[in-house]
Coordinates of C-alpha atoms in Angstrom, one line a residue:
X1 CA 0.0 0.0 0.0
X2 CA 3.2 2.6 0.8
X3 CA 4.3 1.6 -2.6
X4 CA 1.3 2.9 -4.1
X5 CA 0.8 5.9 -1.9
X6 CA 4.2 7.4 -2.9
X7 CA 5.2 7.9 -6.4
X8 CA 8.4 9.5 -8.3
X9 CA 8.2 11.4 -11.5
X10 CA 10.0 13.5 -14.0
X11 CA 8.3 16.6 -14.7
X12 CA 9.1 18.3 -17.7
X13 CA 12.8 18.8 -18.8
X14 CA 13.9 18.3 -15.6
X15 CA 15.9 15.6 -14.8
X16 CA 15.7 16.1 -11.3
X17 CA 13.1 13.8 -9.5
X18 CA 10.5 15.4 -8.0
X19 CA 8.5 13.3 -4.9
X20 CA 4.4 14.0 -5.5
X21 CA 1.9 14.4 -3.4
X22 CA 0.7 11.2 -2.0
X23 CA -3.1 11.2 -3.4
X24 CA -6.0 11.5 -0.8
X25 CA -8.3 8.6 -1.5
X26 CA -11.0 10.7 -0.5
X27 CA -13.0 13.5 -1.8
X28 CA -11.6 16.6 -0.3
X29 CA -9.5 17.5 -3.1
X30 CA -12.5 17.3 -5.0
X31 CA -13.5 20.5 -7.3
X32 CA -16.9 20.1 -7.7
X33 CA -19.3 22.2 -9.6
X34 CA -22.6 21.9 -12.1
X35 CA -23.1 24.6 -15.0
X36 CA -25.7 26.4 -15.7
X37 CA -27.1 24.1 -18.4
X38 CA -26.6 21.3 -15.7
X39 CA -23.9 19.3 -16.7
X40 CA -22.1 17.9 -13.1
X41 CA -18.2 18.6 -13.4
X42 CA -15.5 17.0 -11.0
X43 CA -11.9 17.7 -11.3
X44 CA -8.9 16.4 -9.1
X45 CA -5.5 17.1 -9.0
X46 CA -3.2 14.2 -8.7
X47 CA 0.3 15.1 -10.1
X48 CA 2.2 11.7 -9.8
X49 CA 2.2 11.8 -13.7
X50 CA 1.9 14.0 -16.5
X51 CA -1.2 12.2 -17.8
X52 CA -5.2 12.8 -17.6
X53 CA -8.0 10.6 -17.4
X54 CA -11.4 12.6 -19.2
X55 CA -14.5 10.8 -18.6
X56 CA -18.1 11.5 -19.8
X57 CA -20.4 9.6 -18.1
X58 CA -24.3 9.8 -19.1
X59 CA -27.2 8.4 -16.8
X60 CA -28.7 6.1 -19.8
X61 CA -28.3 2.2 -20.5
X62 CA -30.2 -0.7 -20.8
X63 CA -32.3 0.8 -18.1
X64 CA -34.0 3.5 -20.0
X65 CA -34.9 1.4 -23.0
X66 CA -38.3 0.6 -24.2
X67 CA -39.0 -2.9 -25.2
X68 CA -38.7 -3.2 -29.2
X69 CA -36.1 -1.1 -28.6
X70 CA -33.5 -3.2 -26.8
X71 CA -29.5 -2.5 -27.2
X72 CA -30.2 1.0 -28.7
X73 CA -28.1 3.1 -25.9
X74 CA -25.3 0.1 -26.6
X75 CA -26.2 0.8 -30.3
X76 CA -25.9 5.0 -30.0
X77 CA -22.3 4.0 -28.1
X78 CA -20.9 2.7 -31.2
X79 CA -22.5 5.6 -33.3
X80 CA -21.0 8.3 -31.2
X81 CA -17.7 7.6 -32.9
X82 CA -19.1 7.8 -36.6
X83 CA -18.9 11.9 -36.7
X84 CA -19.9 15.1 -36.0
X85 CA -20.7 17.6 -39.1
X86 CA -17.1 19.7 -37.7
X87 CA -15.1 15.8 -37.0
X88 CA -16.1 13.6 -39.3
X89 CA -16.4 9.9 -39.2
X90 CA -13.6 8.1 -37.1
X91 CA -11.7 11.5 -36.2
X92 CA -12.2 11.3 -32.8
X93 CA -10.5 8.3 -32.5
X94 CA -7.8 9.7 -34.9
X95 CA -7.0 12.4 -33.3
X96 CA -7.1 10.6 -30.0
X97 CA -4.5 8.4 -31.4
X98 CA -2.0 11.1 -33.3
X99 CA -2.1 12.7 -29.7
X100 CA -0.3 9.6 -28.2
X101 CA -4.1 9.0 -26.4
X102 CA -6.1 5.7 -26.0
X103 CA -10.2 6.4 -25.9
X104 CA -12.9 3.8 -25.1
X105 CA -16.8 3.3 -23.9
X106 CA -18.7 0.9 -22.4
X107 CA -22.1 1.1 -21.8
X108 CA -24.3 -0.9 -19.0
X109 CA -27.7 -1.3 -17.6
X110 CA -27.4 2.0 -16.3
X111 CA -25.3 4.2 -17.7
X112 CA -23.1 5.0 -20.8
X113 CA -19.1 6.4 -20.4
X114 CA -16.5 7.3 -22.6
X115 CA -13.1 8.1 -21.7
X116 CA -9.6 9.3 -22.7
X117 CA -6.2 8.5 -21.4
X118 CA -4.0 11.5 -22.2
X119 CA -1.0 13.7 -22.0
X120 CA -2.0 16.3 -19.1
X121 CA -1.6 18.9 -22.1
X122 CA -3.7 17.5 -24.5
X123 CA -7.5 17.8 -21.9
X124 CA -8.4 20.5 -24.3
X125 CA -8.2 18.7 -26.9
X126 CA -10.1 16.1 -25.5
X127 CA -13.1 18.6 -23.9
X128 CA -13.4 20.0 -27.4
X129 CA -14.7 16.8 -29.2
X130 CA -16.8 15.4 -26.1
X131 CA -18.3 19.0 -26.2
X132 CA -18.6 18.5 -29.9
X133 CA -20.4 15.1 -30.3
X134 CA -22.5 15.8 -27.4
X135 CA -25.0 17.3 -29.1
X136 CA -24.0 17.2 -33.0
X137 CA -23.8 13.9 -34.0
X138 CA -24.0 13.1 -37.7
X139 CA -26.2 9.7 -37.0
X140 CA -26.6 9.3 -41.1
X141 CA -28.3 6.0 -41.8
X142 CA -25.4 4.9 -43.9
X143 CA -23.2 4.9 -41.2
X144 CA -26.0 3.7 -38.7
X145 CA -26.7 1.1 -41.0
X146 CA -23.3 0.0 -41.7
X147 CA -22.9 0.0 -37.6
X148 CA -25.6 -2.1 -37.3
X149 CA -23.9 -5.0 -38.4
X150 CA -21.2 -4.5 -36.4
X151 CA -23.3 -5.0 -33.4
X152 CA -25.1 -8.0 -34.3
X153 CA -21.8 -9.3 -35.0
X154 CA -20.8 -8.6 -31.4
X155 CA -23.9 -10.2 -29.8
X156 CA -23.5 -13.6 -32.2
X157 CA -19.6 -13.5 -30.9
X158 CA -20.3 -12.4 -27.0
X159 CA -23.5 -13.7 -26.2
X160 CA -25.0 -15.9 -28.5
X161 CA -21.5 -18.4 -29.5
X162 CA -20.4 -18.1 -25.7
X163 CA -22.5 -20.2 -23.4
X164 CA -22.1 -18.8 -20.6
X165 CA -23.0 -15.3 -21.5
X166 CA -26.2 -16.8 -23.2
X167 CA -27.4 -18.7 -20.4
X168 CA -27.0 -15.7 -18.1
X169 CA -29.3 -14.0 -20.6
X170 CA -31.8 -16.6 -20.4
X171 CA -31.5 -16.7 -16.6
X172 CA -32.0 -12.5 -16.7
X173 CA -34.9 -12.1 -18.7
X174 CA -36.4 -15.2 -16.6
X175 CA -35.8 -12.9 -13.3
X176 CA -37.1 -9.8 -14.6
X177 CA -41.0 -9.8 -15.7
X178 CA -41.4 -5.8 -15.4
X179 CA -38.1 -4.2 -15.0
X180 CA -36.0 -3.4 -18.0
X181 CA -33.1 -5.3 -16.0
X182 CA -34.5 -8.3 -18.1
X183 CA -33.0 -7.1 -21.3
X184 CA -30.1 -7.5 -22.7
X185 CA -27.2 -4.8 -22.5
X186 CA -26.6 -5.7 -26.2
X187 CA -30.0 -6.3 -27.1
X188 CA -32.2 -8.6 -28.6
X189 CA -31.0 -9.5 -32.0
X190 CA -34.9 -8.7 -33.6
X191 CA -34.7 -5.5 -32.3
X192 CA -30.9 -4.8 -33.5
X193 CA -32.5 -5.5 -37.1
X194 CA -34.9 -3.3 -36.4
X195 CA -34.2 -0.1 -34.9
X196 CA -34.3 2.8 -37.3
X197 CA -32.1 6.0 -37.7
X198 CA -35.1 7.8 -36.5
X199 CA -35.7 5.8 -33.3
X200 CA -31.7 6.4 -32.6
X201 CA -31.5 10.2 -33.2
X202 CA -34.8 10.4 -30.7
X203 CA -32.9 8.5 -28.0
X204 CA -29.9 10.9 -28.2
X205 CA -31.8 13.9 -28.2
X206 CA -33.5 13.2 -25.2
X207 CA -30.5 11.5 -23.5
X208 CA -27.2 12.9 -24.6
X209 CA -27.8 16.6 -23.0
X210 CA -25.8 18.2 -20.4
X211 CA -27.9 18.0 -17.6
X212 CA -28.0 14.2 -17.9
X213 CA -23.9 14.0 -17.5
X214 CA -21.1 14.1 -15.5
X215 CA -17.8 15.1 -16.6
X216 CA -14.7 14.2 -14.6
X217 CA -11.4 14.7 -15.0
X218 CA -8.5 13.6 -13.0
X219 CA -4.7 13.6 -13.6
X220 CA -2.1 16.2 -13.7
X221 CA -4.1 19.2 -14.4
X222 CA -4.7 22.6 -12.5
X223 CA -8.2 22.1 -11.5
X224 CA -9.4 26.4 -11.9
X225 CA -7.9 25.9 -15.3
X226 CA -9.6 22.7 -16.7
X227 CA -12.9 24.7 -15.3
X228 CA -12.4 27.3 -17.5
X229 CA -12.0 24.9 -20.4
X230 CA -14.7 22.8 -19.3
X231 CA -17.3 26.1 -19.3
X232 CA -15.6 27.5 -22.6
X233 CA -16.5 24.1 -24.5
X234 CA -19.5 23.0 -22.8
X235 CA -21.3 26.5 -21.3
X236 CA -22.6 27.4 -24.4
X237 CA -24.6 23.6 -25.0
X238 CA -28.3 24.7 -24.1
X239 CA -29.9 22.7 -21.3
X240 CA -32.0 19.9 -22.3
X241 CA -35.3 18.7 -21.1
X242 CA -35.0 16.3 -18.4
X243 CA -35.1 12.2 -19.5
X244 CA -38.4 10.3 -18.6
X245 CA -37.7 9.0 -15.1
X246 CA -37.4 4.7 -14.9
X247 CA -40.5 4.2 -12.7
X248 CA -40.9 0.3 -13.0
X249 CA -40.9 -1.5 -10.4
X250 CA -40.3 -5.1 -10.3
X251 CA -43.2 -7.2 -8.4
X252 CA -42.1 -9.5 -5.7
X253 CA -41.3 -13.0 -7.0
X254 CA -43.4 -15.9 -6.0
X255 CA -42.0 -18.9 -6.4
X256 CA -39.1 -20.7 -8.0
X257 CA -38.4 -20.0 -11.5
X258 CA -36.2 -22.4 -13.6
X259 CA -34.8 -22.7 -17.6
X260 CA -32.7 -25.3 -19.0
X261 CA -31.1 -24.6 -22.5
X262 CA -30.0 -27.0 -24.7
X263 CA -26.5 -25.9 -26.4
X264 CA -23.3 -26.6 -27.9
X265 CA -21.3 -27.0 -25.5
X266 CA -18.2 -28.3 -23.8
X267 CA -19.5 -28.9 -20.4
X268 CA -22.6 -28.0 -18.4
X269 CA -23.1 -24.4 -16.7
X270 CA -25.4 -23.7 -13.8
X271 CA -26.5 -20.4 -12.6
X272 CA -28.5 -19.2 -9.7
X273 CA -29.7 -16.0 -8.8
X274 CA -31.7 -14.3 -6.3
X275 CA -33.4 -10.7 -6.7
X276 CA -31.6 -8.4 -4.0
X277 CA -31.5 -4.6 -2.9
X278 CA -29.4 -2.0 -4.6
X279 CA -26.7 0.5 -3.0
X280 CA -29.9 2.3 -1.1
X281 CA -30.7 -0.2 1.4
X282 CA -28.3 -0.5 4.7
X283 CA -28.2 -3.8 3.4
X284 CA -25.8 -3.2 0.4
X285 CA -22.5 -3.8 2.3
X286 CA -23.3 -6.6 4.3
X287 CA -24.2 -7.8 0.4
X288 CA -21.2 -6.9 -1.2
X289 CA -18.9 -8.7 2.0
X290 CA -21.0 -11.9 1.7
X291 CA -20.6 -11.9 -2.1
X292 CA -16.2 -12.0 -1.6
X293 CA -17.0 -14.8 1.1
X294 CA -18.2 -16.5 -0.9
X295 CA -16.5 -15.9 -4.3
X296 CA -13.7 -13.5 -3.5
X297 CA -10.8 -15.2 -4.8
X298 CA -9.0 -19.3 -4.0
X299 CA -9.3 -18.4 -0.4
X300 CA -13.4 -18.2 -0.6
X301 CA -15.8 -20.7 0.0
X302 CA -17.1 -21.2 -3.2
X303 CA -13.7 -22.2 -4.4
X304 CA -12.7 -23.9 -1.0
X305 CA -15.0 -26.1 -0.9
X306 CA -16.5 -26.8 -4.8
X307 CA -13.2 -26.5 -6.5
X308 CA -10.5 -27.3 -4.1
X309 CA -11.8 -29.4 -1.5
X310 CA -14.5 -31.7 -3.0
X311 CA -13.7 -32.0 -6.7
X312 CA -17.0 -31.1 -8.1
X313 CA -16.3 -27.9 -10.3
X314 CA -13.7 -26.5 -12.5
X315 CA -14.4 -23.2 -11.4
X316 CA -17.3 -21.6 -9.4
X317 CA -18.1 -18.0 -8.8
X318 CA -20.7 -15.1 -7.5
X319 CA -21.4 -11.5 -7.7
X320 CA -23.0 -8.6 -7.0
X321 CA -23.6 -5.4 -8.4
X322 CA -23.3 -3.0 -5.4
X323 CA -23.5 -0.1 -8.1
X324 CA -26.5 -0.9 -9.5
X325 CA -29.1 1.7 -9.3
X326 CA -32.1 -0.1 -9.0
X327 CA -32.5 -3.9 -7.2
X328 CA -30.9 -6.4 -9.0
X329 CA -29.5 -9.8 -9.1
X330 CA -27.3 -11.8 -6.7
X331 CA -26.0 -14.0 -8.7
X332 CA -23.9 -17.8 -8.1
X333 CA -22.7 -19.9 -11.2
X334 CA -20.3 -22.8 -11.4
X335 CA -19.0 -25.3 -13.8
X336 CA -19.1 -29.2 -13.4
X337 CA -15.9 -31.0 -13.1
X338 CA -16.2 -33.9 -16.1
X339 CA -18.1 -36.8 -14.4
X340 CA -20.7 -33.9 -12.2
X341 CA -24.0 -33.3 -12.9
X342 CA -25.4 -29.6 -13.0
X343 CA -27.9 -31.5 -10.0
X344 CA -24.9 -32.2 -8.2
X345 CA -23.3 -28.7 -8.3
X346 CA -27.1 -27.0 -7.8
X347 CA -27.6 -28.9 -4.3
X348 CA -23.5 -28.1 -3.8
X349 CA -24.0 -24.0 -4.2
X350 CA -27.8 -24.2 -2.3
X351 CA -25.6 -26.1 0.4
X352 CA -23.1 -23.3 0.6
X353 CA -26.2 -20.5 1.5
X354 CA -27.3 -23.1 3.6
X355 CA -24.5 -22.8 5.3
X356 CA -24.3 -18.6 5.7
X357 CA -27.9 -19.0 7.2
X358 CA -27.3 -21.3 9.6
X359 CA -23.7 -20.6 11.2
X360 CA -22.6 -17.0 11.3
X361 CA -18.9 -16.8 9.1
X362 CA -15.7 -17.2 11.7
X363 CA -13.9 -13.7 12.3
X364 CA -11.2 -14.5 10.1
X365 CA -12.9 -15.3 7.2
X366 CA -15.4 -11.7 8.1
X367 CA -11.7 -9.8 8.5
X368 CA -10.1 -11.2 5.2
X369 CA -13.2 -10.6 3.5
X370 CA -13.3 -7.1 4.5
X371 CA -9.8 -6.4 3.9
X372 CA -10.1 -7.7 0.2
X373 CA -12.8 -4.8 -0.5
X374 CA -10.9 -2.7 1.3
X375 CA -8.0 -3.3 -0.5
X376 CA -9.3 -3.5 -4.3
X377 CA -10.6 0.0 -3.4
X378 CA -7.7 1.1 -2.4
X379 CA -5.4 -0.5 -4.8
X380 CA -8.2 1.9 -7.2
X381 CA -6.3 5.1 -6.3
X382 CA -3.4 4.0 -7.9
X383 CA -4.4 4.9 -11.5
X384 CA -6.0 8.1 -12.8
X385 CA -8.5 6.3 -14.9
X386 CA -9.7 4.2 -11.7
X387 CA -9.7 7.2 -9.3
X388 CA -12.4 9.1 -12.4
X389 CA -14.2 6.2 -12.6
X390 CA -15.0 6.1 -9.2
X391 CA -15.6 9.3 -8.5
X392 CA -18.3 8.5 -11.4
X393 CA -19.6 5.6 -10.6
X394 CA -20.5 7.2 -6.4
X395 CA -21.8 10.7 -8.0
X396 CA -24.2 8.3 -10.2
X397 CA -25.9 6.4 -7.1
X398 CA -26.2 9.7 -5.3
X399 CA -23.0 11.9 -5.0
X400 CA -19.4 11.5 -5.1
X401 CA -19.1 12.5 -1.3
X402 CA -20.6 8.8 -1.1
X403 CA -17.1 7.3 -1.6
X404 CA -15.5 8.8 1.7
X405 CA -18.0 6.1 3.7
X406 CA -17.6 3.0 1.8
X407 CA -14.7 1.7 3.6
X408 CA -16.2 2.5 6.7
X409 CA -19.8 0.9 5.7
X410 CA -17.9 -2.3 4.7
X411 CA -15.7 -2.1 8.0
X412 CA -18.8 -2.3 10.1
X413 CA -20.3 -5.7 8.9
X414 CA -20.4 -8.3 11.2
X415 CA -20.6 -12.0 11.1
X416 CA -24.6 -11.5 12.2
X417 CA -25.2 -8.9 8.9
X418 CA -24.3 -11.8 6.8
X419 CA -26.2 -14.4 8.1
X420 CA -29.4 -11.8 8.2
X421 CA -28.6 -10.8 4.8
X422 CA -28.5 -14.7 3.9
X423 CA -31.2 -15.7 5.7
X424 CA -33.6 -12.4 4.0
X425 CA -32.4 -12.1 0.5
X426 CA -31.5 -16.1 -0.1
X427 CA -34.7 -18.4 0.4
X428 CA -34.7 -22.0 -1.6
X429 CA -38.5 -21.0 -3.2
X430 CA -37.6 -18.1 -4.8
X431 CA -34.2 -18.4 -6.8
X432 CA -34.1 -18.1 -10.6
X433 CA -32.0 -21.4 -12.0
X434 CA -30.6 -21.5 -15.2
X435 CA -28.9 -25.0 -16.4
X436 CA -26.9 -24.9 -19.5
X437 CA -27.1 -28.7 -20.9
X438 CA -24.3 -29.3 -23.7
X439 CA -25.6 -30.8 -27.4
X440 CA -23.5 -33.6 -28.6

């Protein structure tokens, strides 16, 4: 942790080395503002480098699509780098790239970020073509068009040739009867086919707008100055009207639900998943500490015990979204050794929750699991990139003050949170099963 805490750097010509500033991992050093036509600005200062990390994060995924119109925030993603009527198509990458730069997006259930990885000196650059294609997006249905198969491409190679992806689709849209959690990031392939220019340029008028993003920057910058850029390029984009609020809520589950899938395969898959709170309930840590219990790593009991121990899986794993905005899933999965039967590895993971409800977890196992979140989080600060993204992903569920208490909240979990948290959120009659069954 010291290593990462202290860092040495040439600045400049200098060939002296200058000792930085050991980086706060909290939010003090925060500037924090939101323009006039709403957009939500965060800067930090760290100076270990002379690089910048420039993210644009938007509050719109898979959550805010309509059904018919599944994958089209994924599908607007790809489109944002196919011009603007000043850059045309593939410039901003281009120029990214001639400027020694690397620039990606991803784009979840519920939200969509891009970001660049720069020279300190080169944010202007940077703020000038986010500012650019946040509002003047070419979107000609050549190009769109053209994209289009580039994404179903990607769903037949991520989701729909990859078992395991597929199956957790299946397993998903089994969950979810109301919520648009059921969907597909990607989309469903008749709706990729089907979506039109028109449809596309409506979802990024109403979406891509200031007041529905958050623009951080952290790096090697002088925070007053960036400002000044960041109201010089942005300042003058008018103020949009505000997205329709997601208002669904998804009705309590009653009863088990199960799908098998018949595939090509090499070996069987089984998932299981339970609906669970989001980040807003005083539940969320006590969630997010059970999930590295159990799947946190060779040291966890999922791994322990299926993989190690008794033979039966070739690997086994859990997870759960503490980001998430609105209740999700908790999800388990695991793979059979050759010789196991999915039954065998279903009873095997229901006998592991079994076991959280019944005996509280030793304090060893509580500490290490605690000091594993603690230190992936710390272990964040260590990279510009991580230390925006953060700051991102907390000022999406509510503000990025949020970060300076999630250590604590995790620090304060005891052995009895768990099993509560096991006991509520796990019963046998409500989990959602999902058994991948491999074709010959």
């Amino acid at each position: 942790m010291q290593r990462l805490l202290l860092a040495v750097v040439l600045v400049g010509v200098s060939v002296a080395p200058v000792v930085a500033q050991a980086p706060s991992a909290g939010t003090a050093a925060v500037l924090a503002t939101t323009l006039n036509n709403g957009l939500r600005v965060l800067l930090l200062e760290d100076h270990r480098s002379p690089i910048a990390s420039v993210q644009l994060w938007y509050r719109v995924g898979s959550r805010n699509e309509r059904p018919g119109a599944t994958g089209i925030a994924h599908f607007l993603e790809h489109m944002m780098f196919k011009g603007t009527h000043r850059y045309g198509p593939r410039q901003f990458a281009r120029l990214i790239e001639q400027n020694g730069g690397q620039d990606n997006a991803f784009t979840t259930q519920d939200l969509t970020s891009y970001f660049v990885n720069i020279a300190a000196d080169k944010v202007g650059l940077v703020l000038e073509l986010e500012a650019d294609r946040m509002r003047n997006l070419l979107l000609e249905p050549k190009e769109i068009n053209a994209e289009r198969e580039v994404v179903i491409e990607e769903r037949r190679t991520r989701t729909e040739d990859d078992p395991g992806s597929f199956l957790g689709e299946e397993v998903s849209s089994l969950a979810f009867k109301a919520h648009p959690y059921g969907a597909p990031i990607i989309g469903w392939m008749e709706d990729l086919k089907r979506i039109t220019p028109a449809e596309i340029r409506a979802f990024y008028d109403v979406h891509y707008v200031p007041n529905n993003a958050t623009l951080v920057v952290v790096g090697d910058i002088e925070a007053p100055a960036v400002l000044d850029q960041v109201k010089r390029q942005f300042g003058g984009i008018a103020r949009g009207a505000d997205p329709p609020p997601v208002v669904v809520t998804e009705p309590v589950q009653n009863g088990e639900r199960r799908v098998i899938i018949q595939k090509q395969a090499k070996l069987p898959i089984v998932y299981l998943a339970w609906h669970v709170p989001s980040q807003k309930s005083p539940d969320a840590p006590a969630l997010e500490t059970l999930s590295v219990i159990l799947s946190g790593g060779r040291a966890s009991r999922l791994y322990r015990s299926l993989v190690y121990d008794r033979r039966l899986a070739l690997e086994a794993g859990g997870d759960y979204s503490y980001f998430s905005l609105d209740p999700n899933l908790f999800w388990f999965w695991a793979t059979p050794m050759p010789g196991q039967t999915p039954e065998t590895l279903e009873q095997a993971l229901l006998d592991e929750m079994e076991q959280l409800r019944s005996e509280p977890v030793a304090a060893e196992e509580l500490a290490r699991a605690r000091n594993q979140v603690e230190a992936s989080f710390v272990f964040q600060q260590d990279s510009v990139y991580r230390r925006a993204a953060l700051l991102a992903r907390f000022e999406m569920i509510g503000g990025y003050r949020l970060l300076d208490a999630y250590v604590d909240r995790i620090r304060a979990v005891t052995a009895a949170d768990v099993q509560r948290v096991a006991r509520m959120y796990f019963p046998a009659d409500r989990k959602n099963v999902g058994v991948l069954l491999p074709l010959p």
